[in-house]
Amino acid sequence: MGFFLETLTGGLMAGMLYALIALGFVLIYKASGVFNFAQGAMVLFAALAMARFAEWLPKLLGFESRLLANLLAFVCALAVMAAVAWAIERLVLGKLVNQEGITLLMATLGITYFLDGFGQTLFGSDIYKIDVGMPKDPIFVLESFFEGGVLLNKEDLYAALIAAALVAVLSLFFQKTGTGRALRAVADDHQAAQSIGIPLSRIWIIVWSVAGFVALVAGIIWGSKLGVQFSLSLVALKALPVVILGGLTSVPGAILGGLIIGVGEKLSEVYIGPLLGGGIEIWFAYVLALLFLLVRPQGLFGEKIIDRV
């Protein structure tokens, strides 16, 4: 039982990180109708910015405090992601308003490859580390209930708590603030929102900036766990099955989809993997997403599309 709980909690913690990245997809799709294939590249770009600024700023300004370096690096990386969001909206997507969905998707694919290449040019192509002070030592819990207790990784636990807190804050932002309500109005009907004075371009810059902030937090967490390398954008694409499962327009769906996939891939790898030779964790999420596309293409919480003729 203890081993099962270890696997279950590991899956839940991984699922919260998937949900955090999936939020970037959901936020942009809700506000603009654009499926942002570049979200994985944004996670990588943000992580590179954070890692390199944390390395450059102490040398440039002449101090040794790691905490100060991380704080300044976070602020600088956040400014960079806001600038990226502004440039994407102004120079690319703002020029493609009312175009076909496939046109917008191809535009985000182009943004993906541009960010990958520009990130390598700007920040370098080595493997960098992000050290924000999260403890990496494991701990044992529930020792009085199970022999030997349940082993948890402190870093995974803290990362999951940070992701959960950010998800909660973003949910409140959408539900309780004027800007959040404006974003939801734009998501429901662009033309109606514009007719009552909501400026679409400003809303889209805000939502891309928020998605950039989400990408930065996700990049810091994953970069701390795995190191900042160009395979990080592939890890971020694990969020694609999450949004398919939960629904492209649903914040709760992104959360639940992330938890389902995180738990499902861990349990399947541990209990079914040995029977099939392993490797289930790599493809489990995509097979589950494919099954949902066949049975319920709008996802668990997505809005069912009804065409009237």
PDB file of C-alpha atoms in Angstrom:
ATOM      1  CA  MET A   1       0.000   0.000   0.000  1.00  0.00           C
ATOM      2  CA  GLY A   2       2.826   2.381   0.816  1.00  0.00           C
ATOM      3  CA  PHE A   3       4.411   1.848  -2.607  1.00  0.00           C
ATOM      4  CA  PHE A   4       1.066   2.470  -4.322  1.00  0.00           C
ATOM      5  CA  LEU A   5       0.675   5.760  -2.428  1.00  0.00           C
ATOM      6  CA  GLU A   6       4.218   6.778  -3.415  1.00  0.00           C
ATOM      7  CA  THR A   7       3.373   6.171  -7.073  1.00  0.00           C
ATOM      8  CA  LEU A   8       0.017   7.924  -6.716  1.00  0.00           C
ATOM      9  CA  THR A   9       1.446  11.045  -5.064  1.00  0.00           C
ATOM     10  CA  GLY A  10       4.282  11.158  -7.602  1.00  0.00           C
ATOM     11  CA  GLY A  11       1.696  11.114 -10.379  1.00  0.00           C
ATOM     12  CA  LEU A  12      -0.392  13.838  -8.725  1.00  0.00           C
ATOM     13  CA  MET A  13       2.646  16.089  -8.346  1.00  0.00           C
ATOM     14  CA  ALA A  14       3.697  15.547 -11.970  1.00  0.00           C
ATOM     15  CA  GLY A  15       0.093  16.140 -13.020  1.00  0.00           C
ATOM     16  CA  MET A  16       0.030  19.572 -11.370  1.00  0.00           C
ATOM     17  CA  LEU A  17       3.091  20.583 -13.406  1.00  0.00           C
ATOM     18  CA  TYR A  18       1.430  19.355 -16.608  1.00  0.00           C
ATOM     19  CA  ALA A  19      -1.679  21.325 -15.657  1.00  0.00           C
ATOM     20  CA  LEU A  20       0.411  24.461 -15.156  1.00  0.00           C
ATOM     21  CA  ILE A  21       1.795  24.258 -18.688  1.00  0.00           C
ATOM     22  CA  ALA A  22      -1.638  23.354 -20.088  1.00  0.00           C
ATOM     23  CA  LEU A  23      -3.001  26.569 -18.596  1.00  0.00           C
ATOM     24  CA  GLY A  24      -0.921  28.502 -21.106  1.00  0.00           C
ATOM     25  CA  PHE A  25      -2.704  26.740 -23.966  1.00  0.00           C
ATOM     26  CA  VAL A  26      -6.130  27.251 -22.380  1.00  0.00           C
ATOM     27  CA  LEU A  27      -5.636  30.957 -21.571  1.00  0.00           C
ATOM     28  CA  ILE A  28      -4.636  31.879 -25.113  1.00  0.00           C
ATOM     29  CA  TYR A  29      -7.273  29.713 -26.770  1.00  0.00           C
ATOM     30  CA  LYS A  30     -10.034  31.113 -24.552  1.00  0.00           C
ATOM     31  CA  ALA A  31      -9.148  34.717 -25.299  1.00  0.00           C
ATOM     32  CA  SER A  32      -8.176  34.584 -28.965  1.00  0.00           C
ATOM     33  CA  GLY A  33      -9.219  31.230 -30.409  1.00  0.00           C
ATOM     34  CA  VAL A  34      -5.565  30.506 -31.252  1.00  0.00           C
ATOM     35  CA  PHE A  35      -4.145  27.097 -30.429  1.00  0.00           C
ATOM     36  CA  ASN A  36      -0.684  28.189 -29.318  1.00  0.00           C
ATOM     37  CA  PHE A  37       1.661  25.444 -30.433  1.00  0.00           C
ATOM     38  CA  ALA A  38       4.527  27.685 -29.310  1.00  0.00           C
ATOM     39  CA  GLN A  39       3.778  27.263 -25.580  1.00  0.00           C
ATOM     40  CA  GLY A  40       6.504  24.616 -25.218  1.00  0.00           C
ATOM     41  CA  ALA A  41       9.026  26.912 -26.897  1.00  0.00           C
ATOM     42  CA  MET A  42       7.925  29.724 -24.572  1.00  0.00           C
ATOM     43  CA  VAL A  43       8.634  27.500 -21.551  1.00  0.00           C
ATOM     44  CA  LEU A  44      12.118  26.770 -22.887  1.00  0.00           C
ATOM     45  CA  PHE A  45      12.801  30.413 -23.801  1.00  0.00           C
ATOM     46  CA  ALA A  46      11.681  31.599 -20.344  1.00  0.00           C
ATOM     47  CA  ALA A  47      13.819  28.972 -18.593  1.00  0.00           C
ATOM     48  CA  LEU A  48      16.859  29.961 -20.672  1.00  0.00           C
ATOM     49  CA  ALA A  49      16.315  33.625 -19.814  1.00  0.00           C
ATOM     50  CA  MET A  50      16.013  32.843 -16.099  1.00  0.00           C
ATOM     51  CA  ALA A  51      19.118  30.627 -16.047  1.00  0.00           C
ATOM     52  CA  ARG A  52      21.322  33.023 -17.993  1.00  0.00           C
ATOM     53  CA  PHE A  53      20.228  36.191 -16.180  1.00  0.00           C
ATOM     54  CA  ALA A  54      20.880  34.459 -12.846  1.00  0.00           C
ATOM     55  CA  GLU A  55      24.400  33.745 -14.135  1.00  0.00           C
ATOM     56  CA  TRP A  56      25.087  37.135 -15.759  1.00  0.00           C
ATOM     57  CA  LEU A  57      23.667  39.634 -13.264  1.00  0.00           C
ATOM     58  CA  PRO A  58      25.939  38.829 -10.269  1.00  0.00           C
ATOM     59  CA  LYS A  59      28.990  39.238 -12.511  1.00  0.00           C
ATOM     60  CA  LEU A  60      27.649  42.413 -14.072  1.00  0.00           C
ATOM     61  CA  LEU A  61      26.511  44.092 -10.843  1.00  0.00           C
ATOM     62  CA  GLY A  62      29.164  42.629  -8.549  1.00  0.00           C
ATOM     63  CA  PHE A  63      27.265  40.770  -5.834  1.00  0.00           C
ATOM     64  CA  GLU A  64      27.198  37.149  -4.648  1.00  0.00           C
ATOM     65  CA  SER A  65      23.726  36.691  -3.107  1.00  0.00           C
ATOM     66  CA  ARG A  66      21.941  33.805  -4.814  1.00  0.00           C
ATOM     67  CA  LEU A  67      18.539  35.021  -3.576  1.00  0.00           C
ATOM     68  CA  LEU A  68      19.074  38.494  -5.037  1.00  0.00           C
ATOM     69  CA  ALA A  69      20.362  36.992  -8.268  1.00  0.00           C
ATOM     70  CA  ASN A  70      17.254  34.814  -8.595  1.00  0.00           C
ATOM     71  CA  LEU A  71      14.898  37.704  -7.826  1.00  0.00           C
ATOM     72  CA  LEU A  72      16.530  40.013 -10.354  1.00  0.00           C
ATOM     73  CA  ALA A  73      16.734  37.229 -12.912  1.00  0.00           C
ATOM     74  CA  PHE A  74      13.027  36.497 -12.435  1.00  0.00           C
ATOM     75  CA  VAL A  75      12.116  40.157 -12.966  1.00  0.00           C
ATOM     76  CA  CYS A  76      14.310  40.398 -16.079  1.00  0.00           C
ATOM     77  CA  ALA A  77      12.994  37.118 -17.493  1.00  0.00           C
ATOM     78  CA  LEU A  78       9.420  38.254 -16.842  1.00  0.00           C
ATOM     79  CA  ALA A  79      10.131  41.511 -18.712  1.00  0.00           C
ATOM     80  CA  VAL A  80      11.568  39.487 -21.601  1.00  0.00           C
ATOM     81  CA  MET A  81       8.461  37.269 -21.752  1.00  0.00           C
ATOM     82  CA  ALA A  82       6.206  40.342 -21.687  1.00  0.00           C
ATOM     83  CA  ALA A  83       8.212  41.771 -24.607  1.00  0.00           C
ATOM     84  CA  VAL A  84       7.891  38.441 -26.450  1.00  0.00           C
ATOM     85  CA  ALA A  85       4.123  38.475 -25.839  1.00  0.00           C
ATOM     86  CA  TRP A  86       3.856  42.042 -27.160  1.00  0.00           C
ATOM     87  CA  ALA A  87       5.916  41.195 -30.252  1.00  0.00           C
ATOM     88  CA  ILE A  88       3.883  38.045 -31.015  1.00  0.00           C
ATOM     89  CA  GLU A  89       0.592  39.918 -30.821  1.00  0.00           C
ATOM     90  CA  ARG A  90       1.720  43.080 -32.631  1.00  0.00           C
ATOM     91  CA  LEU A  91       3.913  41.589 -35.345  1.00  0.00           C
ATOM     92  CA  VAL A  92       2.246  38.234 -36.043  1.00  0.00           C
ATOM     93  CA  LEU A  93      -1.186  37.407 -34.681  1.00  0.00           C
ATOM     94  CA  GLY A  94      -2.527  40.954 -34.762  1.00  0.00           C
ATOM     95  CA  LYS A  95      -1.980  40.871 -38.531  1.00  0.00           C
ATOM     96  CA  LEU A  96      -3.911  37.611 -38.870  1.00  0.00           C
ATOM     97  CA  VAL A  97      -7.198  38.534 -37.186  1.00  0.00           C
ATOM     98  CA  ASN A  98     -10.190  36.647 -38.681  1.00  0.00           C
ATOM     99  CA  GLN A  99      -7.944  34.279 -40.625  1.00  0.00           C
ATOM    100  CA  GLU A 100      -8.592  30.532 -40.792  1.00  0.00           C
ATOM    101  CA  GLY A 101      -7.616  28.410 -37.808  1.00  0.00           C
ATOM    102  CA  ILE A 102      -4.998  26.508 -39.819  1.00  0.00           C
ATOM    103  CA  THR A 103      -3.334  29.835 -40.701  1.00  0.00           C
ATOM    104  CA  LEU A 104      -3.071  30.781 -37.033  1.00  0.00           C
ATOM    105  CA  LEU A 105      -1.772  27.312 -36.138  1.00  0.00           C
ATOM    106  CA  MET A 106       0.944  27.560 -38.779  1.00  0.00           C
ATOM    107  CA  ALA A 107       1.837  31.005 -37.426  1.00  0.00           C
ATOM    108  CA  THR A 108       2.365  29.580 -33.932  1.00  0.00           C
ATOM    109  CA  LEU A 109       4.465  26.780 -35.439  1.00  0.00           C
ATOM    110  CA  GLY A 110       6.642  29.432 -37.037  1.00  0.00           C
ATOM    111  CA  ILE A 111       6.882  31.217 -33.677  1.00  0.00           C
ATOM    112  CA  THR A 112       7.960  27.913 -32.107  1.00  0.00           C
ATOM    113  CA  TYR A 113      10.934  27.460 -34.416  1.00  0.00           C
ATOM    114  CA  PHE A 114      11.843  31.132 -34.200  1.00  0.00           C
ATOM    115  CA  LEU A 115      11.911  31.066 -30.374  1.00  0.00           C
ATOM    116  CA  ASP A 116      13.957  27.851 -30.381  1.00  0.00           C
ATOM    117  CA  GLY A 117      16.535  29.344 -32.744  1.00  0.00           C
ATOM    118  CA  PHE A 118      16.530  32.842 -31.259  1.00  0.00           C
ATOM    119  CA  GLY A 119      16.853  31.419 -27.753  1.00  0.00           C
ATOM    120  CA  GLN A 120      19.913  29.453 -28.817  1.00  0.00           C
ATOM    121  CA  THR A 121      21.424  32.553 -30.453  1.00  0.00           C
ATOM    122  CA  LEU A 122      20.692  34.824 -27.508  1.00  0.00           C
ATOM    123  CA  PHE A 123      21.378  32.560 -24.536  1.00  0.00           C
ATOM    124  CA  GLY A 124      23.538  29.737 -25.886  1.00  0.00           C
ATOM    125  CA  SER A 125      22.907  26.043 -26.484  1.00  0.00           C
ATOM    126  CA  ASP A 126      24.588  24.409 -23.484  1.00  0.00           C
ATOM    127  CA  ILE A 127      22.757  22.753 -20.605  1.00  0.00           C
ATOM    128  CA  TYR A 128      22.211  25.280 -17.825  1.00  0.00           C
ATOM    129  CA  LYS A 129      20.959  24.870 -14.296  1.00  0.00           C
ATOM    130  CA  ILE A 130      18.423  26.846 -12.313  1.00  0.00           C
ATOM    131  CA  ASP A 131      18.945  26.799  -8.561  1.00  0.00           C
ATOM    132  CA  VAL A 132      16.106  28.528  -6.739  1.00  0.00           C
ATOM    133  CA  GLY A 133      16.816  26.787  -3.453  1.00  0.00           C
ATOM    134  CA  MET A 134      14.148  24.083  -3.587  1.00  0.00           C
ATOM    135  CA  PRO A 135      15.289  21.154  -1.388  1.00  0.00           C
ATOM    136  CA  LYS A 136      15.970  17.935  -3.243  1.00  0.00           C
ATOM    137  CA  ASP A 137      16.183  15.543  -0.278  1.00  0.00           C
ATOM    138  CA  PRO A 138      13.416  12.929   0.041  1.00  0.00           C
ATOM    139  CA  ILE A 139      11.243  12.701   3.136  1.00  0.00           C
ATOM    140  CA  PHE A 140       9.186   9.901   4.671  1.00  0.00           C
ATOM    141  CA  VAL A 141       5.582  10.548   5.713  1.00  0.00           C
ATOM    142  CA  LEU A 142       2.793   8.398   7.223  1.00  0.00           C
ATOM    143  CA  GLU A 143       5.346   6.196   8.942  1.00  0.00           C
ATOM    144  CA  SER A 144       2.836   5.423  11.718  1.00  0.00           C
ATOM    145  CA  PHE A 145       0.353   4.040   9.157  1.00  0.00           C
ATOM    146  CA  PHE A 146       2.637   2.082   6.812  1.00  0.00           C
ATOM    147  CA  GLU A 147       5.809   0.171   7.512  1.00  0.00           C
ATOM    148  CA  GLY A 148       8.689   2.297   6.240  1.00  0.00           C
ATOM    149  CA  GLY A 149       6.329   5.196   5.464  1.00  0.00           C
ATOM    150  CA  VAL A 150       5.704   6.845   2.092  1.00  0.00           C
ATOM    151  CA  LEU A 151       8.689   8.350   0.307  1.00  0.00           C
ATOM    152  CA  LEU A 152       8.160  11.828  -1.160  1.00  0.00           C
ATOM    153  CA  ASN A 153      10.557  14.031  -3.085  1.00  0.00           C
ATOM    154  CA  LYS A 154      10.644  17.480  -1.453  1.00  0.00           C
ATOM    155  CA  GLU A 155      11.386  19.228  -4.731  1.00  0.00           C
ATOM    156  CA  ASP A 156       8.407  17.590  -6.437  1.00  0.00           C
ATOM    157  CA  LEU A 157       6.204  18.421  -3.471  1.00  0.00           C
ATOM    158  CA  TYR A 158       7.188  22.101  -3.413  1.00  0.00           C
ATOM    159  CA  ALA A 159       6.883  22.352  -7.183  1.00  0.00           C
ATOM    160  CA  ALA A 160       3.377  20.861  -7.077  1.00  0.00           C
ATOM    161  CA  LEU A 161       2.346  23.284  -4.308  1.00  0.00           C
ATOM    162  CA  ILE A 162       3.670  26.266  -6.303  1.00  0.00           C
ATOM    163  CA  ALA A 163       1.837  25.050  -9.411  1.00  0.00           C
ATOM    164  CA  ALA A 164      -1.391  24.522  -7.443  1.00  0.00           C
ATOM    165  CA  ALA A 165      -1.149  28.004  -5.894  1.00  0.00           C
ATOM    166  CA  LEU A 166      -0.599  29.625  -9.310  1.00  0.00           C
ATOM    167  CA  VAL A 167      -3.515  27.708 -10.809  1.00  0.00           C
ATOM    168  CA  ALA A 168      -5.744  28.902  -7.954  1.00  0.00           C
ATOM    169  CA  VAL A 169      -4.610  32.524  -8.384  1.00  0.00           C
ATOM    170  CA  LEU A 170      -5.259  32.432 -12.122  1.00  0.00           C
ATOM    171  CA  SER A 171      -8.699  30.925 -11.564  1.00  0.00           C
ATOM    172  CA  LEU A 172      -9.567  33.748  -9.154  1.00  0.00           C
ATOM    173  CA  PHE A 173      -8.144  36.262 -11.627  1.00  0.00           C
ATOM    174  CA  PHE A 174     -10.496  35.022 -14.334  1.00  0.00           C
ATOM    175  CA  GLN A 175     -13.546  34.873 -12.082  1.00  0.00           C
ATOM    176  CA  LYS A 176     -13.219  37.911  -9.810  1.00  0.00           C
ATOM    177  CA  THR A 177     -11.315  40.707 -11.590  1.00  0.00           C
ATOM    178  CA  GLY A 178     -12.545  43.144 -14.223  1.00  0.00           C
ATOM    179  CA  THR A 179      -9.733  42.171 -16.575  1.00  0.00           C
ATOM    180  CA  GLY A 180     -10.554  38.508 -16.095  1.00  0.00           C
ATOM    181  CA  ARG A 181     -14.205  39.122 -16.932  1.00  0.00           C
ATOM    182  CA  ALA A 182     -13.112  41.059 -20.016  1.00  0.00           C
ATOM    183  CA  LEU A 183     -10.977  38.111 -21.067  1.00  0.00           C
ATOM    184  CA  ARG A 184     -13.951  35.772 -20.685  1.00  0.00           C
ATOM    185  CA  ALA A 185     -16.146  38.177 -22.656  1.00  0.00           C
ATOM    186  CA  VAL A 186     -13.615  38.212 -25.490  1.00  0.00           C
ATOM    187  CA  ALA A 187     -13.474  34.428 -25.358  1.00  0.00           C
ATOM    188  CA  ASP A 188     -17.265  34.161 -25.697  1.00  0.00           C
ATOM    189  CA  ASP A 189     -17.693  36.611 -28.584  1.00  0.00           C
ATOM    190  CA  HIS A 190     -14.976  38.866 -30.042  1.00  0.00           C
ATOM    191  CA  GLN A 191     -17.347  41.160 -31.897  1.00  0.00           C
ATOM    192  CA  ALA A 192     -19.773  41.581 -28.991  1.00  0.00           C
ATOM    193  CA  ALA A 193     -16.881  42.348 -26.624  1.00  0.00           C
ATOM    194  CA  GLN A 194     -15.505  44.912 -29.044  1.00  0.00           C
ATOM    195  CA  SER A 195     -18.940  46.521 -29.456  1.00  0.00           C
ATOM    196  CA  ILE A 196     -19.088  47.341 -25.718  1.00  0.00           C
ATOM    197  CA  GLY A 197     -15.664  48.947 -25.729  1.00  0.00           C
ATOM    198  CA  ILE A 198     -13.308  46.085 -24.805  1.00  0.00           C
ATOM    199  CA  PRO A 199     -10.070  46.635 -26.809  1.00  0.00           C
ATOM    200  CA  LEU A 200      -9.137  43.280 -28.348  1.00  0.00           C
ATOM    201  CA  SER A 201      -5.473  44.091 -28.963  1.00  0.00           C
ATOM    202  CA  ARG A 202      -4.889  45.086 -25.312  1.00  0.00           C
ATOM    203  CA  ILE A 203      -6.704  41.983 -24.053  1.00  0.00           C
ATOM    204  CA  TRP A 204      -4.644  39.744 -26.318  1.00  0.00           C
ATOM    205  CA  ILE A 205      -1.383  41.316 -25.131  1.00  0.00           C
ATOM    206  CA  ILE A 206      -2.491  40.760 -21.526  1.00  0.00           C
ATOM    207  CA  VAL A 207      -3.390  37.124 -22.092  1.00  0.00           C
ATOM    208  CA  TRP A 208      -0.145  36.422 -23.964  1.00  0.00           C
ATOM    209  CA  SER A 209       1.760  38.111 -21.137  1.00  0.00           C
ATOM    210  CA  VAL A 210      -0.039  35.952 -18.571  1.00  0.00           C
ATOM    211  CA  ALA A 211       0.778  32.889 -20.667  1.00  0.00           C
ATOM    212  CA  GLY A 212       4.407  34.066 -20.730  1.00  0.00           C
ATOM    213  CA  PHE A 213       4.359  34.347 -16.922  1.00  0.00           C
ATOM    214  CA  VAL A 214       2.936  30.826 -16.662  1.00  0.00           C
ATOM    215  CA  ALA A 215       5.636  29.608 -19.066  1.00  0.00           C
ATOM    216  CA  LEU A 216       8.304  31.286 -16.905  1.00  0.00           C
ATOM    217  CA  VAL A 217       7.121  29.615 -13.693  1.00  0.00           C
ATOM    218  CA  ALA A 218       6.826  26.256 -15.463  1.00  0.00           C
ATOM    219  CA  GLY A 219      10.277  26.732 -17.015  1.00  0.00           C
ATOM    220  CA  ILE A 220      11.830  27.510 -13.618  1.00  0.00           C
ATOM    221  CA  ILE A 221      10.269  24.414 -12.035  1.00  0.00           C
ATOM    222  CA  TRP A 222      11.142  22.037 -14.861  1.00  0.00           C
ATOM    223  CA  GLY A 223      14.567  23.649 -15.315  1.00  0.00           C
ATOM    224  CA  SER A 224      15.287  23.123 -11.623  1.00  0.00           C
ATOM    225  CA  LYS A 225      14.288  19.465 -11.937  1.00  0.00           C
ATOM    226  CA  LEU A 226      15.807  18.526 -15.290  1.00  0.00           C
ATOM    227  CA  GLY A 227      18.246  21.294 -16.188  1.00  0.00           C
ATOM    228  CA  VAL A 228      17.618  23.862 -18.916  1.00  0.00           C
ATOM    229  CA  GLN A 229      18.128  22.099 -22.218  1.00  0.00           C
ATOM    230  CA  PHE A 230      16.375  22.075 -25.558  1.00  0.00           C
ATOM    231  CA  SER A 231      14.513  18.856 -24.784  1.00  0.00           C
ATOM    232  CA  LEU A 232      12.559  20.941 -22.253  1.00  0.00           C
ATOM    233  CA  SER A 233      10.217  22.127 -24.999  1.00  0.00           C
ATOM    234  CA  LEU A 234       9.338  18.470 -25.695  1.00  0.00           C
ATOM    235  CA  VAL A 235       8.495  17.954 -22.022  1.00  0.00           C
ATOM    236  CA  ALA A 236       6.200  20.968 -22.238  1.00  0.00           C
ATOM    237  CA  LEU A 237       4.351  19.397 -25.160  1.00  0.00           C
ATOM    238  CA  LYS A 238       3.125  16.723 -22.738  1.00  0.00           C
ATOM    239  CA  ALA A 239       0.494  19.355 -21.936  1.00  0.00           C
ATOM    240  CA  LEU A 240      -1.110  18.820 -25.367  1.00  0.00           C
ATOM    241  CA  PRO A 241      -2.865  15.606 -24.286  1.00  0.00           C
ATOM    242  CA  VAL A 242      -3.875  17.394 -21.080  1.00  0.00           C
ATOM    243  CA  VAL A 243      -5.840  20.103 -22.929  1.00  0.00           C
ATOM    244  CA  ILE A 244      -7.367  17.507 -25.257  1.00  0.00           C
ATOM    245  CA  LEU A 245      -8.500  15.514 -22.240  1.00  0.00           C
ATOM    246  CA  GLY A 246      -9.766  18.445 -20.186  1.00  0.00           C
ATOM    247  CA  GLY A 247     -11.082  20.670 -22.972  1.00  0.00           C
ATOM    248  CA  LEU A 248      -9.424  23.557 -24.774  1.00  0.00           C
ATOM    249  CA  THR A 249     -11.597  26.198 -23.104  1.00  0.00           C
ATOM    250  CA  SER A 250     -11.687  24.938 -19.519  1.00  0.00           C
ATOM    251  CA  VAL A 251      -9.334  25.923 -16.691  1.00  0.00           C
ATOM    252  CA  PRO A 252     -10.782  23.199 -14.383  1.00  0.00           C
ATOM    253  CA  GLY A 253     -10.401  20.788 -17.296  1.00  0.00           C
ATOM    254  CA  ALA A 254      -6.691  21.606 -17.568  1.00  0.00           C
ATOM    255  CA  ILE A 255      -6.270  20.873 -13.859  1.00  0.00           C
ATOM    256  CA  LEU A 256      -8.210  17.605 -13.874  1.00  0.00           C
ATOM    257  CA  GLY A 257      -6.673  16.508 -17.176  1.00  0.00           C
ATOM    258  CA  GLY A 258      -3.179  17.099 -15.817  1.00  0.00           C
ATOM    259  CA  LEU A 259      -3.902  15.068 -12.684  1.00  0.00           C
ATOM    260  CA  ILE A 260      -5.457  12.203 -14.664  1.00  0.00           C
ATOM    261  CA  ILE A 261      -2.522  11.989 -17.052  1.00  0.00           C
ATOM    262  CA  GLY A 262       0.099  12.401 -14.316  1.00  0.00           C
ATOM    263  CA  VAL A 263      -1.401   9.623 -12.192  1.00  0.00           C
ATOM    264  CA  GLY A 264      -2.263   7.429 -15.167  1.00  0.00           C
ATOM    265  CA  GLU A 265       1.210   7.430 -16.681  1.00  0.00           C
ATOM    266  CA  LYS A 266       2.914   6.716 -13.338  1.00  0.00           C
ATOM    267  CA  LEU A 267       0.584   3.851 -12.388  1.00  0.00           C
ATOM    268  CA  SER A 268       0.674   2.322 -15.868  1.00  0.00           C
ATOM    269  CA  GLU A 269       4.475   2.483 -16.008  1.00  0.00           C
ATOM    270  CA  VAL A 270       4.845   0.826 -12.597  1.00  0.00           C
ATOM    271  CA  TYR A 271       2.130  -1.826 -12.819  1.00  0.00           C
ATOM    272  CA  ILE A 272       1.690  -2.491 -16.548  1.00  0.00           C
ATOM    273  CA  GLY A 273       5.112  -1.475 -17.850  1.00  0.00           C
ATOM    274  CA  PRO A 274       6.947  -4.622 -16.683  1.00  0.00           C
ATOM    275  CA  LEU A 275       4.429  -6.762 -18.594  1.00  0.00           C
ATOM    276  CA  LEU A 276       4.935  -4.832 -21.843  1.00  0.00           C
ATOM    277  CA  GLY A 277       8.637  -4.136 -21.604  1.00  0.00           C
ATOM    278  CA  GLY A 278       8.395  -0.592 -20.182  1.00  0.00           C
ATOM    279  CA  GLY A 279       8.203   2.766 -21.903  1.00  0.00           C
ATOM    280  CA  ILE A 280       4.477   3.272 -21.252  1.00  0.00           C
ATOM    281  CA  GLU A 281       5.087   6.608 -19.546  1.00  0.00           C
ATOM    282  CA  ILE A 282       6.327   8.033 -22.870  1.00  0.00           C
ATOM    283  CA  TRP A 283       3.200   7.316 -24.909  1.00  0.00           C
ATOM    284  CA  PHE A 284       0.402   6.816 -22.367  1.00  0.00           C
ATOM    285  CA  ALA A 285      -0.809  10.435 -22.442  1.00  0.00           C
ATOM    286  CA  TYR A 286      -1.016  10.544 -26.232  1.00  0.00           C
ATOM    287  CA  VAL A 287      -2.916   7.263 -26.519  1.00  0.00           C
ATOM    288  CA  LEU A 288      -5.382   8.421 -23.866  1.00  0.00           C
ATOM    289  CA  ALA A 289      -5.833  11.707 -25.748  1.00  0.00           C
ATOM    290  CA  LEU A 290      -6.445   9.784 -28.980  1.00  0.00           C
ATOM    291  CA  LEU A 291      -9.152   7.705 -27.301  1.00  0.00           C
ATOM    292  CA  PHE A 292     -10.831  10.873 -26.055  1.00  0.00           C
ATOM    293  CA  LEU A 293     -10.728  12.380 -29.537  1.00  0.00           C
ATOM    294  CA  LEU A 294     -12.587   9.326 -30.805  1.00  0.00           C
ATOM    295  CA  VAL A 295     -15.190   9.284 -28.020  1.00  0.00           C
ATOM    296  CA  ARG A 296     -15.481  12.875 -26.719  1.00  0.00           C
ATOM    297  CA  PRO A 297     -13.466  15.249 -28.937  1.00  0.00           C
ATOM    298  CA  GLN A 298     -14.415  18.361 -26.924  1.00  0.00           C
ATOM    299  CA  GLY A 299     -12.819  16.895 -23.775  1.00  0.00           C
ATOM    300  CA  LEU A 300     -14.251  16.427 -20.300  1.00  0.00           C
ATOM    301  CA  PHE A 301     -15.214  20.067 -19.750  1.00  0.00           C
ATOM    302  CA  GLY A 302     -15.122  21.434 -23.280  1.00  0.00           C
ATOM    303  CA  GLU A 303     -18.188  22.966 -24.869  1.00  0.00           C
ATOM    304  CA  LYS A 304     -19.976  20.690 -27.280  1.00  0.00           C
ATOM    305  CA  ILE A 305     -20.053  22.181 -30.770  1.00  0.00           C
ATOM    306  CA  ILE A 306     -23.494  22.121 -32.400  1.00  0.00           C
ATOM    307  CA  ASP A 307     -23.747  23.082 -36.054  1.00  0.00           C
ATOM    308  CA  ARG A 308     -27.193  24.195 -37.228  1.00  0.00           C
ATOM    309  CA  VAL A 309     -28.028  24.161 -40.906  1.00  0.00           C
TER     310      VAL A 309
END
